[in-house]
Tab-separated table of C-alpha atoms in Angstrom:
chain	number	residue	atom	x	y	z
A	1	MET	CA	0.000	0.000	0.000
A	2	SER	CA	1.422	3.363	-0.907
A	3	ALA	CA	1.136	6.644	0.930
A	4	GLU	CA	-1.392	7.923	-1.616
A	5	THR	CA	-3.816	5.032	-1.149
A	6	PRO	CA	-6.294	5.620	1.669
A	7	ALA	CA	-6.966	2.691	3.952
A	8	SER	CA	-10.478	1.345	3.748
A	9	ARG	CA	-12.606	1.212	6.873
A	10	GLU	CA	-13.806	-2.302	6.297
A	11	VAL	CA	-12.188	-5.483	5.094
A	12	PRO	CA	-13.716	-6.699	1.837
A	13	LYS	CA	-15.473	-10.037	1.801
A	14	LYS	CA	-13.343	-13.044	1.002
A	15	GLU	CA	-14.795	-13.556	-2.472
A	16	ASN	CA	-14.538	-9.833	-3.188
A	17	ARG	CA	-10.864	-9.240	-2.290
A	18	PHE	CA	-9.393	-9.999	-5.725
A	19	LYS	CA	-11.974	-7.801	-7.442
A	20	VAL	CA	-11.182	-4.874	-5.129
A	21	TRP	CA	-7.429	-5.426	-5.572
A	22	ARG	CA	-7.783	-5.614	-9.359
A	23	GLN	CA	-9.865	-2.437	-9.579
A	24	THR	CA	-7.390	-0.315	-7.618
A	25	ARG	CA	-4.487	-0.754	-10.046
A	26	PRO	CA	-3.851	-1.113	-13.811
A	27	PHE	CA	-4.390	-4.879	-13.708
A	28	TRP	CA	-4.942	-5.538	-17.404
A	29	ALA	CA	-2.014	-3.334	-18.390
A	30	GLY	CA	0.271	-5.352	-16.119
A	31	LEU	CA	-1.101	-8.628	-17.480
A	32	PHE	CA	-0.538	-7.576	-21.105
A	33	THR	CA	2.993	-6.439	-20.284
A	34	ILE	CA	3.795	-9.753	-18.580
A	35	ILE	CA	2.364	-11.651	-21.558
A	36	ALA	CA	4.541	-9.509	-23.866
A	37	SER	CA	7.674	-10.585	-22.020
A	38	VAL	CA	7.183	-14.279	-22.810
A	39	PRO	CA	7.600	-14.325	-26.629
A	40	ILE	CA	10.256	-11.615	-26.567
A	41	ALA	CA	12.436	-13.503	-24.086
A	42	TYR	CA	11.664	-17.056	-25.269
A	43	LEU	CA	11.957	-16.936	-29.047
A	44	PRO	CA	15.709	-16.212	-29.319
A	45	TYR	CA	16.435	-19.233	-27.094
A	46	GLY	CA	13.613	-21.596	-27.945
A	47	ASP	CA	13.206	-24.039	-30.765
A	48	VAL	CA	10.132	-25.606	-32.305
A	49	ARG	CA	10.113	-29.276	-33.264
A	50	LEU	CA	7.840	-30.411	-36.053
A	51	GLY	CA	8.362	-34.155	-36.303
A	52	ASN	CA	12.038	-34.628	-37.131
A	53	ILE	CA	12.537	-31.004	-38.140
A	54	THR	CA	13.837	-28.523	-35.598
A	55	LEU	CA	13.228	-24.848	-36.218
A	56	ALA	CA	15.602	-22.689	-34.161
A	57	MET	CA	15.321	-18.921	-34.106
A	58	ALA	CA	18.515	-18.269	-32.173
A	59	THR	CA	20.072	-14.882	-32.772
A	60	THR	CA	23.310	-13.277	-31.710
A	61	ALA	CA	21.327	-10.719	-29.704
A	62	GLY	CA	19.771	-13.324	-27.425
A	63	ALA	CA	21.091	-11.678	-24.278
A	64	GLY	CA	19.465	-8.378	-25.252
A	65	ALA	CA	16.155	-10.124	-25.874
A	66	LEU	CA	16.394	-11.857	-22.490
A	67	ILE	CA	17.066	-8.537	-20.753
A	68	ILE	CA	14.108	-6.903	-22.520
A	69	GLY	CA	11.857	-9.817	-21.557
A	70	VAL	CA	12.906	-9.709	-17.908
A	71	LEU	CA	12.454	-5.931	-17.784
A	72	LEU	CA	8.964	-6.189	-19.308
A	73	PHE	CA	8.047	-8.877	-16.764
A	74	THR	CA	9.327	-6.640	-13.959
A	75	LEU	CA	7.413	-3.635	-15.308
A	76	GLY	CA	4.218	-5.697	-15.417
A	77	LEU	CA	4.662	-6.647	-11.760
A	78	THR	CA	5.447	-3.012	-10.958
A	79	MET	CA	2.153	-1.952	-12.533
A	80	TRP	CA	0.368	-4.397	-10.231
A	81	PHE	CA	2.145	-3.763	-6.945
A	82	GLN	CA	3.210	-0.098	-7.292
A	83	PRO	CA	0.415	1.650	-9.238
A	84	VAL	CA	1.852	5.044	-8.262
A	85	VAL	CA	4.577	4.659	-10.925
A	86	ARG	CA	2.167	3.443	-13.606
A	87	VAL	CA	2.990	6.232	-16.080
A	88	PHE	CA	6.732	5.557	-15.915
A	89	ALA	CA	6.171	1.804	-16.185
A	90	GLY	CA	3.830	2.291	-19.165
A	91	ILE	CA	6.234	4.513	-21.077
A	92	ALA	CA	9.148	2.173	-20.294
A	93	ALA	CA	7.095	-0.799	-21.573
A	94	ILE	CA	6.350	1.050	-24.819
A	95	VAL	CA	10.034	1.923	-25.306
A	96	LEU	CA	11.150	-1.651	-24.572
A	97	GLY	CA	8.516	-2.964	-26.977
A	98	LEU	CA	9.895	-0.703	-29.695
A	99	VAL	CA	13.487	-1.742	-28.906
A	100	SER	CA	12.472	-5.403	-29.134
A	101	ILE	CA	11.762	-5.087	-32.875
A	102	PRO	CA	15.417	-5.082	-33.978
A	103	VAL	CA	16.744	-7.027	-30.969
A	104	SER	CA	14.335	-9.936	-30.507
A	105	ASN	CA	13.147	-11.442	-33.800
A	106	PHE	CA	10.835	-8.591	-34.778
A	107	GLY	CA	9.613	-8.090	-31.227
A	108	GLY	CA	8.804	-11.698	-30.496
A	109	LEU	CA	7.293	-12.187	-33.962
A	110	VAL	CA	5.256	-8.988	-33.483
A	111	ILE	CA	3.133	-10.673	-30.797
A	112	GLY	CA	5.246	-9.485	-27.875
A	113	PHE	CA	5.693	-6.085	-29.477
A	114	LEU	CA	1.934	-5.526	-29.768
A	115	PHE	CA	1.235	-6.754	-26.241
A	116	ALA	CA	3.956	-4.412	-24.889
A	117	LEU	CA	2.477	-1.433	-26.756
A	118	VAL	CA	-1.074	-2.151	-25.584
A	119	GLY	CA	-0.020	-2.845	-21.982
A	120	GLY	CA	2.180	0.241	-21.821
A	121	GLY	CA	-0.513	2.447	-23.315
A	122	MET	CA	-3.142	1.118	-20.926
A	123	SER	CA	-0.823	1.699	-17.964
A	124	ALA	CA	0.007	5.262	-18.964
A	125	ALA	CA	-3.680	6.051	-19.517
A	126	TRP	CA	-5.035	4.404	-16.340
A	127	ALA	CA	-6.172	6.678	-13.525
A	128	PRO	CA	-7.443	5.647	-10.111
A	129	ALA	CA	-11.111	6.106	-9.356
A	130	PRO	CA	-11.999	9.109	-7.221
A	131	PRO	CA	-12.432	8.207	-3.546
A	132	VAL	CA	-15.952	7.505	-2.380
A	133	GLU	CA	-17.102	10.044	0.164
A	134	GLU	CA	-18.830	8.653	3.210
A	135	THR	CA	-22.064	10.406	4.079
A	136	ASP	CA	-24.345	10.403	7.078
A	137	ASP	CA	-26.963	8.537	5.026
A	138	ALA	CA	-24.787	5.426	5.080
A	139	GLU	CA	-24.946	5.247	8.877
A	140	HIS	CA	-28.675	4.603	9.273
A	141	ASP	CA	-30.081	1.404	10.800
A	142	GLY	CA	-31.115	-0.215	7.518
A	143	ALA	CA	-34.663	1.098	7.466
A	144	PRO	CA	-35.686	3.004	4.356
A	145	VAL	CA	-35.047	6.709	4.663
A	146	THR	CA	-38.002	8.953	3.870
A	147	PHE	CA	-37.863	12.669	3.402
A	148	GLU	CA	-40.788	14.806	4.418
A	149	LYS	CA	-41.746	17.647	2.134
A	150	THR	CA	-42.805	20.845	3.787
A	151	GLU	CA	-45.585	22.806	2.181
A	152	ASP	CA	-44.212	26.306	2.646
A	153	ALA	CA	-45.314	28.358	-0.336
A	154	SER	CA	-43.199	31.365	0.572
A	155	GLU	CA	-39.940	29.802	-0.693
A	156	PRO	CA	-39.641	29.169	-4.415
A	157	GLU	CA	-38.500	25.692	-5.462
A	158	THR	CA	-35.891	27.034	-7.830
A	159	GLU	CA	-33.655	30.032	-7.676
A	160	PRO	CA	-32.862	32.165	-10.705
A	161	VAL	CA	-29.299	31.796	-11.939
A	162	MET	CA	-27.487	34.745	-13.413
A	163	ALA	CA	-26.071	33.837	-16.799
A	164	ALA	CA	-22.588	34.943	-17.719
A	165	GLY	CA	-22.745	37.676	-20.286
A	166	VAL	CA	-20.194	39.356	-22.473
A	167	PRO	CA	-17.458	40.926	-20.339
A	168	GLU	CA	-17.331	44.692	-20.280
A	169	GLN	CA	-14.405	46.575	-21.804
A	170	ALA	CA	-12.118	47.986	-19.122
A	171	HIS	CA	-11.338	51.302	-20.825
A	172	GLY	CA	-14.151	51.711	-23.285
A	173	PRO	CA	-14.430	50.253	-26.754
A	174	ALA	CA	-11.246	50.036	-28.810
A	175	THR	CA	-11.169	51.873	-32.110
A	176	ASP	CA	-8.713	52.032	-34.971
A	177	THR	CA	-7.016	55.116	-33.485
A	178	THR	CA	-6.834	54.168	-29.787
A	179	THR	CA	-4.685	51.596	-28.089
A	180	ASP	CA	-4.793	50.466	-24.469
A	181	ALA	CA	-1.094	50.525	-23.537
A	182	ASN	CA	-1.137	50.791	-19.712
A	183	GLY	CA	1.965	52.964	-19.489
A	184	GLY	CA	3.781	51.420	-22.447
A	185	ARG	CA	3.166	47.764	-21.468
A	186	ASN	CA	0.710	45.766	-23.492
A	187	SER	CA	-1.202	43.010	-21.811
A	188	ALA	CA	-1.628	39.745	-23.640
A	189	GLY	CA	-4.720	38.333	-22.221
């Protein structure tokens, strides 16, 4: 829990804890970023066997691809457990996804690249929900609350609202021959 996250007054129900945890952080952004790390880190080292044929995609930049994959995995976990740094983690995931194109077999055959871009974008765009304000209405005994309407005809139900009009000129209307200079200084706005 970070210093910006207010502590709740009640513990969520057991079946509701994961839902509450997931909704207070960029969960899907972190999941997409973690998924992006798998093809980017695996493909330079892995091989696919089709019967007796082995297809190896090993590259000389395998260490770079492994580092990018581990960093993307770490950024995904950071999005989950430290949502305060979500914007940094999102931008870093986008940059690492772009770097993975030349380093890791076209960004993990474009799959990891796309997942990194989507996860990073979702993380950078995520914002926490505004806090719910507790009111006195929530502290009643469970009985339905009824409001009594007074029949006082002296008070109107609505009040007139003054509409904003066109602002007045400070020194009169400007013409082609006059300029408002305020002692030689022009104001821009």
